Coordinates of N, CA and C in Angstrom, one line a residue:
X253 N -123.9 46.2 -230.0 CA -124.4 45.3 -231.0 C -123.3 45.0 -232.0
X254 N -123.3 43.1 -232.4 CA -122.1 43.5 -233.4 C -122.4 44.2 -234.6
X255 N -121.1 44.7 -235.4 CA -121.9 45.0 -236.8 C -121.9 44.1 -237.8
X256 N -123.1 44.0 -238.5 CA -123.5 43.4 -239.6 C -122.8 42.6 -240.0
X257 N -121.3 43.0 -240.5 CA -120.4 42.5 -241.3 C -119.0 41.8 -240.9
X258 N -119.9 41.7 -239.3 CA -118.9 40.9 -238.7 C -119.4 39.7 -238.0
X259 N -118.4 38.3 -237.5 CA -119.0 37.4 -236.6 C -118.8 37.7 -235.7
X260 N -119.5 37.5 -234.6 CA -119.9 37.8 -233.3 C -118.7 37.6 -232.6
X261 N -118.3 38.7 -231.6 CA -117.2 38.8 -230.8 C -117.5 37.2 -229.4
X262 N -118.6 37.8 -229.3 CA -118.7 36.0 -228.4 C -119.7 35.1 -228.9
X263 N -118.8 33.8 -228.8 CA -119.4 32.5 -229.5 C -120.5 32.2 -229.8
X264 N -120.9 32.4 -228.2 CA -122.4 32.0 -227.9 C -123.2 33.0 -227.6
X265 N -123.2 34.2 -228.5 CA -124.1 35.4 -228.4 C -125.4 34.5 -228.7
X266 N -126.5 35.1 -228.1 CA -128.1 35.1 -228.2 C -128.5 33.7 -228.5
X267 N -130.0 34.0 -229.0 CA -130.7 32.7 -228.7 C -131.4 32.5 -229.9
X268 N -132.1 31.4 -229.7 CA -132.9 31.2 -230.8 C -134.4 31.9 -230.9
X269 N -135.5 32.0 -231.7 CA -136.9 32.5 -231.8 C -137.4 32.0 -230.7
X270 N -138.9 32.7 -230.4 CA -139.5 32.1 -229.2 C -139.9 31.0 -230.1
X271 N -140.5 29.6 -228.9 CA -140.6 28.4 -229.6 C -141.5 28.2 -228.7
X272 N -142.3 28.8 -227.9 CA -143.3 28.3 -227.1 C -143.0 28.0 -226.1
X273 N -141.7 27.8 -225.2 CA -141.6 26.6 -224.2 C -142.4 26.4 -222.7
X274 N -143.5 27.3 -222.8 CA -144.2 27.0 -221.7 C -145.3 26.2 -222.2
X275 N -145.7 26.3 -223.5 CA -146.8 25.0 -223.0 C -146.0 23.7 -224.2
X276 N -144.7 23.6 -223.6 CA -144.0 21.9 -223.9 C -144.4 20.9 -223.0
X277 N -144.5 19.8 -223.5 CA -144.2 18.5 -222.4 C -143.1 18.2 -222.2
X278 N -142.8 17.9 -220.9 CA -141.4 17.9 -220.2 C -141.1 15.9 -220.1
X279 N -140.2 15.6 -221.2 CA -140.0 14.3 -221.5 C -138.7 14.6 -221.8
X280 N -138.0 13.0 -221.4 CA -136.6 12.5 -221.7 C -136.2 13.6 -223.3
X281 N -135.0 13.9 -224.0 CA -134.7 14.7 -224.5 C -133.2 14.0 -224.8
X282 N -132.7 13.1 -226.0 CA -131.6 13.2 -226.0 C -130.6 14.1 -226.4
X283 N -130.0 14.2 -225.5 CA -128.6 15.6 -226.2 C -127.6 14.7 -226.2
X284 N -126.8 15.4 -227.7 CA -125.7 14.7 -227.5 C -124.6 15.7 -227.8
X285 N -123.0 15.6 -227.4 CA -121.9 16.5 -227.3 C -121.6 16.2 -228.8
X286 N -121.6 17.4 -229.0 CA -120.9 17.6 -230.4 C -119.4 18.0 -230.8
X287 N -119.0 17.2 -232.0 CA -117.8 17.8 -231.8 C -117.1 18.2 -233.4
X288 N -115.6 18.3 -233.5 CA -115.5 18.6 -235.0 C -116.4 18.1 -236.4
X289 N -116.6 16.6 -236.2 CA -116.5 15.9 -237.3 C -118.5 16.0 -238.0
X290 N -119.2 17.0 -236.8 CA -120.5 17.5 -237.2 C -119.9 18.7 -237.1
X291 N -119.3 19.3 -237.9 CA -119.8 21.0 -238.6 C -120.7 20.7 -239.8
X292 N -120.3 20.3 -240.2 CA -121.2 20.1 -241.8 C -123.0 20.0 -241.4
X293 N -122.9 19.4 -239.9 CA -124.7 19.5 -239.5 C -124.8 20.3 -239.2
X294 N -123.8 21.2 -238.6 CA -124.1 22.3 -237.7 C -124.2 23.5 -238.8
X295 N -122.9 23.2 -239.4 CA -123.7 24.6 -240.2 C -125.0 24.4 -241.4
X296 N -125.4 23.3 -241.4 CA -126.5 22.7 -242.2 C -127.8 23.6 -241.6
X297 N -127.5 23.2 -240.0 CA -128.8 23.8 -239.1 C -129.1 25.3 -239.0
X298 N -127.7 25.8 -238.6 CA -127.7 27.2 -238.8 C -128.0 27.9 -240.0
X299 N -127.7 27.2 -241.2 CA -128.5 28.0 -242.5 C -129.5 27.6 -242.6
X300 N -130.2 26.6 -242.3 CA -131.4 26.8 -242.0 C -132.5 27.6 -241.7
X301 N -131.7 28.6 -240.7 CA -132.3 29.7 -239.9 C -132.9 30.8 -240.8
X302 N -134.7 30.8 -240.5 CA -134.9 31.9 -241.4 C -134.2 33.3 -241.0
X303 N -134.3 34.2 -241.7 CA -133.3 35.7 -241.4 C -134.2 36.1 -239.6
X304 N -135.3 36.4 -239.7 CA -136.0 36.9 -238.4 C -134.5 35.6 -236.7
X305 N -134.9 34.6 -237.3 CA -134.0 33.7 -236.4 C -132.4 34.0 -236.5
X306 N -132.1 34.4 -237.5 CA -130.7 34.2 -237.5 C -130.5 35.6 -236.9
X307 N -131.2 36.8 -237.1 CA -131.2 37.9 -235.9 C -131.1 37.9 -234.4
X308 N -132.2 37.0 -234.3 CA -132.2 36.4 -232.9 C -130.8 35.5 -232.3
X309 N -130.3 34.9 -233.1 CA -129.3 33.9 -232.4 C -128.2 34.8 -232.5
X310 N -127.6 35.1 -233.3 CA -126.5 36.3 -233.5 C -127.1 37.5 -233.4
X311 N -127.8 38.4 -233.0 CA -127.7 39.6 -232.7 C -127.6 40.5 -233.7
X312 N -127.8 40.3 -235.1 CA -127.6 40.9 -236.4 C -128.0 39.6 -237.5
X313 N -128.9 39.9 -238.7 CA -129.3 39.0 -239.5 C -128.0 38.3 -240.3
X314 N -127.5 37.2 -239.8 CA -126.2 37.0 -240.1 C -126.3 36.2 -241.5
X315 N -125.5 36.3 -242.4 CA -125.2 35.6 -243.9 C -125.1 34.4 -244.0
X316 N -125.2 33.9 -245.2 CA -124.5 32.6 -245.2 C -123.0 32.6 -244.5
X317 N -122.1 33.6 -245.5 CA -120.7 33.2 -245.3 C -120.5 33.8 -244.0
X318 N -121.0 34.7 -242.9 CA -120.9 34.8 -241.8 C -120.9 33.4 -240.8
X319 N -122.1 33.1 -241.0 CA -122.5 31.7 -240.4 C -121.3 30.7 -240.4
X320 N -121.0 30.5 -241.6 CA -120.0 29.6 -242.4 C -118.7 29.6 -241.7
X321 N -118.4 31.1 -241.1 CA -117.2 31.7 -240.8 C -117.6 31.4 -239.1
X322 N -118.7 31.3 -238.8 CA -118.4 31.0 -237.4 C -118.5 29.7 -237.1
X323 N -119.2 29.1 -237.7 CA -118.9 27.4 -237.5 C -117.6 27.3 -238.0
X324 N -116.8 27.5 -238.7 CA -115.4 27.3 -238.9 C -114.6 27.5 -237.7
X325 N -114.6 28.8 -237.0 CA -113.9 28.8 -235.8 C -114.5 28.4 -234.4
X326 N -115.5 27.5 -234.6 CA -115.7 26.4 -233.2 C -114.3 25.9 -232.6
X327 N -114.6 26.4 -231.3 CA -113.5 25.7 -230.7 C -114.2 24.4 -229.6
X328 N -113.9 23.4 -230.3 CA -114.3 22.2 -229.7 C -113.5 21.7 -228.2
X329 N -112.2 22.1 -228.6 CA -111.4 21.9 -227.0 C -111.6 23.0 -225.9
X330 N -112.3 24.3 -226.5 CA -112.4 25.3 -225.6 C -113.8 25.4 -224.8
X331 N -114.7 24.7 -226.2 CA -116.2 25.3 -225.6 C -116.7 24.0 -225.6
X332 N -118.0 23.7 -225.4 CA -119.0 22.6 -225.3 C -120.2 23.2 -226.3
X333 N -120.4 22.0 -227.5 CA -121.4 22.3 -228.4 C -122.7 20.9 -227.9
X334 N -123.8 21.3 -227.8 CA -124.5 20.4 -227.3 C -125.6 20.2 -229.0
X335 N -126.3 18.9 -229.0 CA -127.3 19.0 -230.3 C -128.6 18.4 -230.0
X336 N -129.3 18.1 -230.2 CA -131.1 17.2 -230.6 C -130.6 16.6 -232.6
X337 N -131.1 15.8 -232.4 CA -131.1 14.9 -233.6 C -132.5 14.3 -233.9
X338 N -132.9 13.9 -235.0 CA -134.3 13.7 -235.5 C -134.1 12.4 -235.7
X339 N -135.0 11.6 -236.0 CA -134.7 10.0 -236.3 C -134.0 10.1 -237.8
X340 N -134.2 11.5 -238.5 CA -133.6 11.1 -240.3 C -131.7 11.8 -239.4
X341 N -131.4 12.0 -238.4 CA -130.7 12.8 -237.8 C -130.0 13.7 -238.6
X342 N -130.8 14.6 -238.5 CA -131.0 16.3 -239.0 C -130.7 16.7 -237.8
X343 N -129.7 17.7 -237.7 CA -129.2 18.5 -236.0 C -130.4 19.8 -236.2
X344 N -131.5 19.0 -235.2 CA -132.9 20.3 -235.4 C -132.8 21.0 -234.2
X345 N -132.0 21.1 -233.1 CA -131.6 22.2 -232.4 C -130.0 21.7 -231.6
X346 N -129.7 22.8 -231.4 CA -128.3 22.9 -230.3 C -128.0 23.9 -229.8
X347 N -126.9 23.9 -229.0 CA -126.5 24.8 -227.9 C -125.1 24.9 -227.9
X348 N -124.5 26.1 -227.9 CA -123.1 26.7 -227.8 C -122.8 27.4 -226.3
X349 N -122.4 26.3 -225.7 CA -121.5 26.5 -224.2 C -120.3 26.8 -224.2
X350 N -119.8 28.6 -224.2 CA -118.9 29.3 -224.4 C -117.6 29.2 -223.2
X351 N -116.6 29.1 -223.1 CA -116.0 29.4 -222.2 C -114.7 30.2 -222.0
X352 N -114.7 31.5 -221.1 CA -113.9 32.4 -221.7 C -112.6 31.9 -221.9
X353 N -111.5 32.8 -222.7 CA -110.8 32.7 -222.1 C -109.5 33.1 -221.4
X354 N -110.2 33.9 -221.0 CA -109.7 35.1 -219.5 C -109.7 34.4 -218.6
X355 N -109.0 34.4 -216.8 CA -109.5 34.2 -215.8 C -110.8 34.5 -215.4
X356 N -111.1 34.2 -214.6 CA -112.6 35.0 -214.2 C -112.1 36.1 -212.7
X357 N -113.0 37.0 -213.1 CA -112.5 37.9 -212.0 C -114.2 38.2 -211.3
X358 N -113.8 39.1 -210.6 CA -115.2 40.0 -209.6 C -116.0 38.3 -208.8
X359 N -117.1 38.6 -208.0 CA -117.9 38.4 -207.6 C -119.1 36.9 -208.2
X360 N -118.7 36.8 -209.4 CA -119.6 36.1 -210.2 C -118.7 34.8 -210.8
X361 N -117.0 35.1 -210.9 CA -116.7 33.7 -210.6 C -116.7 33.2 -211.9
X362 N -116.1 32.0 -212.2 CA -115.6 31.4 -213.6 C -117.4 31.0 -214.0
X363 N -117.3 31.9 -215.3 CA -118.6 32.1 -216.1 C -118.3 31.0 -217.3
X364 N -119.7 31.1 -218.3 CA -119.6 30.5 -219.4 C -120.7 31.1 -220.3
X365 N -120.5 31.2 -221.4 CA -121.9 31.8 -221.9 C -123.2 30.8 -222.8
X366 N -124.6 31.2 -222.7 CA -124.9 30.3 -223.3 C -125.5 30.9 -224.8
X367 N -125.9 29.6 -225.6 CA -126.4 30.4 -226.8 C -127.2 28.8 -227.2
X368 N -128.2 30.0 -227.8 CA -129.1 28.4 -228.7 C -129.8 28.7 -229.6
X369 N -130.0 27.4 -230.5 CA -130.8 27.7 -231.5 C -131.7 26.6 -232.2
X370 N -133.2 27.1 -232.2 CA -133.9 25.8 -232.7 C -134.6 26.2 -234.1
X371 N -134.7 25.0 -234.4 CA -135.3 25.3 -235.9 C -136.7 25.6 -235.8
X372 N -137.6 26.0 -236.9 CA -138.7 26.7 -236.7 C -139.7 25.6 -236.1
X373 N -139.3 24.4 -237.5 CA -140.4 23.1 -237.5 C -140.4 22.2 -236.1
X374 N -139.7 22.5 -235.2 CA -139.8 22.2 -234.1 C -140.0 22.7 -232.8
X375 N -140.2 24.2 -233.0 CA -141.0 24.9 -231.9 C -141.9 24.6 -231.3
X376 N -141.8 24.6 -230.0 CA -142.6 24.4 -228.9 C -142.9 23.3 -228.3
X377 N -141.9 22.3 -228.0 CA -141.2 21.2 -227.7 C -140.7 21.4 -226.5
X378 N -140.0 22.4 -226.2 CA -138.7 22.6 -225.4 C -137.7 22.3 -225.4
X379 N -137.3 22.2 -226.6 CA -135.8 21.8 -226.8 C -135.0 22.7 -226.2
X380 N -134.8 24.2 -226.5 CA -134.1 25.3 -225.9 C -134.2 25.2 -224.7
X381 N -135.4 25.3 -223.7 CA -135.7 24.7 -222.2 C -134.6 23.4 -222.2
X382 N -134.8 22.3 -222.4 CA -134.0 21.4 -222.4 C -132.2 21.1 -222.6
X383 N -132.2 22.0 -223.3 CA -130.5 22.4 -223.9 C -129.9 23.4 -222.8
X384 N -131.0 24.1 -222.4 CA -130.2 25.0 -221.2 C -130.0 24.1 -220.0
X385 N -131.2 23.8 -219.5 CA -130.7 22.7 -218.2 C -129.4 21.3 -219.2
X386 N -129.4 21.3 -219.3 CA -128.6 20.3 -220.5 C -127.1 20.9 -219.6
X387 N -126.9 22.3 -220.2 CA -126.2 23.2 -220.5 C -125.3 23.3 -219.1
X388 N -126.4 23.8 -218.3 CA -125.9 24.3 -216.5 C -125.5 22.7 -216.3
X389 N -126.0 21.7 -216.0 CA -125.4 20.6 -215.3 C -123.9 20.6 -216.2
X390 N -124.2 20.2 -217.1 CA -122.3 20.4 -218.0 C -121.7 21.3 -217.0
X391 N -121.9 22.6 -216.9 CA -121.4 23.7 -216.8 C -121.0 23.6 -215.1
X392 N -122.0 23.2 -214.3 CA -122.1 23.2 -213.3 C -120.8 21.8 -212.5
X393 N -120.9 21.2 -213.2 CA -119.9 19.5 -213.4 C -118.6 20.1 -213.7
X394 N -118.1 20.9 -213.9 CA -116.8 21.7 -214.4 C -116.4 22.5 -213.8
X395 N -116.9 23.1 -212.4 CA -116.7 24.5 -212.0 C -117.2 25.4 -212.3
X396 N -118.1 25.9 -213.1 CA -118.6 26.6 -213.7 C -119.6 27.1 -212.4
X397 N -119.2 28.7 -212.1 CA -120.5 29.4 -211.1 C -121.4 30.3 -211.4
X398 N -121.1 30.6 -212.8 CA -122.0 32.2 -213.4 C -122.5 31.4 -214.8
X399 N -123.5 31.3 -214.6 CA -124.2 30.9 -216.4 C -124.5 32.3 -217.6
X400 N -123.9 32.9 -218.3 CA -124.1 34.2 -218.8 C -124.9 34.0 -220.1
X401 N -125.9 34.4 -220.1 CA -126.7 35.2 -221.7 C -126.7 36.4 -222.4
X402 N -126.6 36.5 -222.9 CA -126.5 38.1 -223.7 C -127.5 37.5 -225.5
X403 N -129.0 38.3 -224.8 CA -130.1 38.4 -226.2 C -130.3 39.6 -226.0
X404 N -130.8 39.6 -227.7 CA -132.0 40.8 -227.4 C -133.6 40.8 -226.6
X405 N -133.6 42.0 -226.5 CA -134.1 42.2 -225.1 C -136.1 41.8 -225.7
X406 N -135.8 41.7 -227.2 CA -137.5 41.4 -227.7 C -137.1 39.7 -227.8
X407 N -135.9 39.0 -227.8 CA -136.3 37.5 -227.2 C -137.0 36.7 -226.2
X408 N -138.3 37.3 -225.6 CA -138.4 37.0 -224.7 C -138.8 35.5 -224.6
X409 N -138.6 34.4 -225.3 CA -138.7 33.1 -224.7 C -137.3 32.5 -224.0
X410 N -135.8 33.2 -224.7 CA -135.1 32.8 -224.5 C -134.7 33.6 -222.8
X411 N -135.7 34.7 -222.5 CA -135.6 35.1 -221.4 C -136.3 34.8 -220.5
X412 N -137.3 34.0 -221.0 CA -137.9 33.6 -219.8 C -137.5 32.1 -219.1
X413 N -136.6 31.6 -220.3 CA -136.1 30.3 -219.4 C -135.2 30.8 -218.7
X414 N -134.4 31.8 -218.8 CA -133.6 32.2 -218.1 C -134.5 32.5 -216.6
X415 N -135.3 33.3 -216.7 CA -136.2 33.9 -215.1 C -136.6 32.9 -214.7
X416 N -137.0 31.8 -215.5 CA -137.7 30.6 -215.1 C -136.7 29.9 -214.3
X417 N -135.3 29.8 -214.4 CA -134.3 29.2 -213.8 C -133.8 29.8 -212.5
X418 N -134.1 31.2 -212.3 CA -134.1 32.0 -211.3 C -132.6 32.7 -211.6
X419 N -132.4 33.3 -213.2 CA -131.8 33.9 -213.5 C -132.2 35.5 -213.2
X420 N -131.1 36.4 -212.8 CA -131.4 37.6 -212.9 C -130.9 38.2 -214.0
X421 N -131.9 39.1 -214.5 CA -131.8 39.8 -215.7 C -131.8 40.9 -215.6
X422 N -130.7 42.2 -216.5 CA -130.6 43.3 -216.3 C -131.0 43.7 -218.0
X423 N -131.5 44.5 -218.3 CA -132.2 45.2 -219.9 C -131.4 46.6 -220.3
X424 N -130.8 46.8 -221.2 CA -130.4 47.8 -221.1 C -130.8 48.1 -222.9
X425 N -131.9 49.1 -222.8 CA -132.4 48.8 -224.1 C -133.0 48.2 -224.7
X426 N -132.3 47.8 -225.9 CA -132.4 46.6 -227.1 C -132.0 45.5 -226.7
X427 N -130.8 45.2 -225.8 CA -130.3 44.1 -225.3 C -130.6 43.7 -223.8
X428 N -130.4 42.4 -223.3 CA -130.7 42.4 -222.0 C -129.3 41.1 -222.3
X429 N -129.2 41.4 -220.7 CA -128.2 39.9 -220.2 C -128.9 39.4 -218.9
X430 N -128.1 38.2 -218.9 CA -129.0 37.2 -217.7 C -128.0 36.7 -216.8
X431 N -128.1 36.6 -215.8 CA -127.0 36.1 -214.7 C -127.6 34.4 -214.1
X432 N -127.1 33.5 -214.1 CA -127.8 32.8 -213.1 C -126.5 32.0 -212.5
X433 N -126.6 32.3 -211.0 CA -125.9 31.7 -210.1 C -125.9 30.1 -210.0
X434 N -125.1 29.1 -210.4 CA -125.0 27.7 -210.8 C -124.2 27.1 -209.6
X435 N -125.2 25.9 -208.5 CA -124.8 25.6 -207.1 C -123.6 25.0 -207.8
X436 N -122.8 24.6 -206.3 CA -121.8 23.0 -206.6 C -122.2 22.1 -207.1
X437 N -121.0 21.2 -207.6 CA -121.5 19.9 -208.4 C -121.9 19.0 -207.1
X438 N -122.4 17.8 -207.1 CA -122.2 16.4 -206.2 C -122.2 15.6 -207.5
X439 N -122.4 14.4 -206.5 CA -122.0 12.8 -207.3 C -123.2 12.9 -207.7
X440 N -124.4 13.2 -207.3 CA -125.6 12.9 -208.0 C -125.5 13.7 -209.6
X441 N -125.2 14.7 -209.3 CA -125.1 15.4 -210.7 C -124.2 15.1 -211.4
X442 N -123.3 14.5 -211.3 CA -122.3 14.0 -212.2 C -123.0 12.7 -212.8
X443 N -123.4 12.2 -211.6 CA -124.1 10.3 -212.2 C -125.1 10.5 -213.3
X444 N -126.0 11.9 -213.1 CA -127.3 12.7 -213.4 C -126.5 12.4 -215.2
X445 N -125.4 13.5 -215.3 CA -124.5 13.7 -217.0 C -124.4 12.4 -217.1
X446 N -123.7 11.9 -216.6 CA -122.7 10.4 -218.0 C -124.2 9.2 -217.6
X447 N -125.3 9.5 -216.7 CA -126.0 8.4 -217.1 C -126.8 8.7 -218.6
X448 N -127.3 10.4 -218.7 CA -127.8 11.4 -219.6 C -127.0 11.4 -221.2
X449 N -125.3 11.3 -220.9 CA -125.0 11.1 -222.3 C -124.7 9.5 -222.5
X450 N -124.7 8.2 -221.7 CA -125.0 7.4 -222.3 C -126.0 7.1 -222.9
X451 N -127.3 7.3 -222.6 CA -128.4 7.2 -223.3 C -128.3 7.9 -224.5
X452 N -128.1 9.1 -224.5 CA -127.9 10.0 -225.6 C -127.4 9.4 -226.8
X453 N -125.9 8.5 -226.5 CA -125.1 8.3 -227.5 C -125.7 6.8 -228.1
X454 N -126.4 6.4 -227.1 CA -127.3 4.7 -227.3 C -128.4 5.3 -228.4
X455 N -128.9 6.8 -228.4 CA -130.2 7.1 -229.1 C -129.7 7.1 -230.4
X456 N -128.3 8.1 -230.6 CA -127.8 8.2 -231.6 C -127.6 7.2 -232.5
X457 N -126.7 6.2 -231.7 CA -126.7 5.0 -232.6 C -127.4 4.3 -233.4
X458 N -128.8 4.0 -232.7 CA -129.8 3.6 -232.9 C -130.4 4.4 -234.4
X459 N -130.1 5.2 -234.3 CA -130.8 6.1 -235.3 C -130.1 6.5 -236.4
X460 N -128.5 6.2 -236.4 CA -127.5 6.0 -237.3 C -127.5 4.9 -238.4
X461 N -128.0 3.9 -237.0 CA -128.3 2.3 -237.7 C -129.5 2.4 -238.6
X462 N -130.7 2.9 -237.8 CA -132.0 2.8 -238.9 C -131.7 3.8 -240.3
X463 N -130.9 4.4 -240.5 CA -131.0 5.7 -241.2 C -130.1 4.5 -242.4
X464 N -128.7 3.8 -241.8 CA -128.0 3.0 -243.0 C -129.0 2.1 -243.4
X465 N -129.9 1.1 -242.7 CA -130.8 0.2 -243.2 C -131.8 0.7 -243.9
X466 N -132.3 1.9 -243.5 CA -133.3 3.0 -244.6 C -132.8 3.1 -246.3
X467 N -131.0 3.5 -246.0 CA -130.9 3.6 -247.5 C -130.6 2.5 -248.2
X468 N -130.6 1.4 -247.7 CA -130.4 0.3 -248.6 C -131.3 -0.4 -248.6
X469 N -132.7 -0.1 -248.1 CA -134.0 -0.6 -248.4 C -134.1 0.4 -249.7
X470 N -134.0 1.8 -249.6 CA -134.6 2.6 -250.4 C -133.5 2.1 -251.8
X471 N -132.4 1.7 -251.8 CA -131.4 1.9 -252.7 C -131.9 0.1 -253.6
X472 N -132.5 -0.6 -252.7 CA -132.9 -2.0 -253.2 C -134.3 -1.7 -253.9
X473 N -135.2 -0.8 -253.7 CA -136.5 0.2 -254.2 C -135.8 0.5 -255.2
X474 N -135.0 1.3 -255.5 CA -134.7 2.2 -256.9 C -134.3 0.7 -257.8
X475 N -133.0 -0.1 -257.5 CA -133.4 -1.4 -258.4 C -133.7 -2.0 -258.7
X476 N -134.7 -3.1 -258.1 CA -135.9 -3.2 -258.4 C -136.6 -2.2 -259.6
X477 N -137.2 -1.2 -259.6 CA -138.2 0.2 -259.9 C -137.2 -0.2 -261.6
X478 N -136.0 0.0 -261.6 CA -135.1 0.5 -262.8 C -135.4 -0.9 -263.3
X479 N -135.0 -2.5 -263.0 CA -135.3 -3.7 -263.7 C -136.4 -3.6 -263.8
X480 N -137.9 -3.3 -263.2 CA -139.0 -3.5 -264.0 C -139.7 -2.7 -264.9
X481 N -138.6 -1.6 -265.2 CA -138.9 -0.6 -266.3 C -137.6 -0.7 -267.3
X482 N -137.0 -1.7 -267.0 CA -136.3 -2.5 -268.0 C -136.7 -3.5 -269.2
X483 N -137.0 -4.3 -267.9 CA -137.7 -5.4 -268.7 C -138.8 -4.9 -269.4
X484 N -140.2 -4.0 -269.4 CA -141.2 -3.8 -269.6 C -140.7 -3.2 -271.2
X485 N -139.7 -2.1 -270.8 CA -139.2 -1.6 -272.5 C -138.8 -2.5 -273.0
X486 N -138.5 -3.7 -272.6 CA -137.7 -4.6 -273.8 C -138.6 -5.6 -273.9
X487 N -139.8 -5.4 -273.4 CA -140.8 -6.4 -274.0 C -141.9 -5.6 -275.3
X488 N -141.7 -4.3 -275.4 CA -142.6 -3.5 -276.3 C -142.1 -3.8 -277.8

């Protein structure tokens, strides 16, 4: 386990709280690839995280300036950061797709690790369900043949997508890890991503645009609001 006072030796240690994901409805889901220019969401989301959650995703109830200290060393060229966005686009869950960087040795073949984390007010959705499968096709599209988890072993939502995926899981303790064997890519699965992140990036936009037209309806509200509490004092 790490200790307390440190950030997590791997990236994408642990998961997020249970969130229900078995009785979600299973609907379109945009994810989109995140990269430098959202840390500022990312670590928005992550302090978000009540303490019980922020145990869960790190493996220790991690601090502000912990937190702070591991969104700073994202490596964007090395790993794959996945997100959900809200129509006010608030990053209300995402996924840290780790990738070593060692060769891969033994039996299990060039791995990746996963990690996630959803906010409370949107539990039981399936977002985490969604961000894993999200997760393996990326991962799977790259070479990638070992999907790795490392939670604690009282996570059990974050473990049962894993069994649900026909991951095997070993418990040792407090902690458990998850293996799941990830087939070859084809064309279908590739067509499957970039048809998945065009839409994605089509959603985002969309919700970029309503969000600038929002504040300049609201920003034409406040002047308005200020001239007719103008005028009204200068008629007294």
């Amino acid at each position: 386990m790490t200790a307390p006072d440190q950030v997590p030796a791997d990236p994408a240690r642990a998961t997020a709280a249970p969130e229900g994901e078995g009785s979600s409805r299973w609907s379109w889901v945009p994810i989109r690839s995140l990269g430098p220019r959202h840390r500022d969401r990312i670590a928005a989301h992550l302090l978000s995280l009540e303490e019980t959650d922020r145990y869960l995703r790190f493996g220790y109830p991690a601090t502000d300036a912990q937190i702070s200290r591991y969104v700073d060393t994202l490596d964007f060229d090395q790993d794959e950061v996945f997100g959900i966005f809200n129509r006010r686009l608030e990053l209300i869950a995402m996924a840290h797709l780790a990738h070593p960087n060692t060769p891969a040795e033994g039996a299990r073949g060039t791995m990746a690790e996963f990690g996630v984390s959803v906010m409370r007010k949107v539990r039981g959705r399936g977002f985490g369900a969604r961000l894993f499968e999200h997760s393996v096709l990326h991962a799977r599209n790259r070479g990638v043949q070992t999907l790795f988890i490392h939670a604690l072993s009282e996570n059990t939502a974050m473990l049962k997508i894993a069994r649900n995926a026909g991951a095997t899981v070993e418990r040792d303790g407090s902690e458990s890890d998850a293996w799941l064997r990830l087939p070859p890519d084809t064309f279908v699965s590739h067509v499957e991503e970039m048809m998945g992140e065009q839409a994605a990036e089509f959603d985002y936009q969309i919700k970029r645009h309503a969000s600038h037209v929002q504040l300049i309806l609201d920003t034409i509200s406040e002047v308005k609001a200020h001239i007719s509490k103008t005028h009204h004092v200068a008629g007294e």
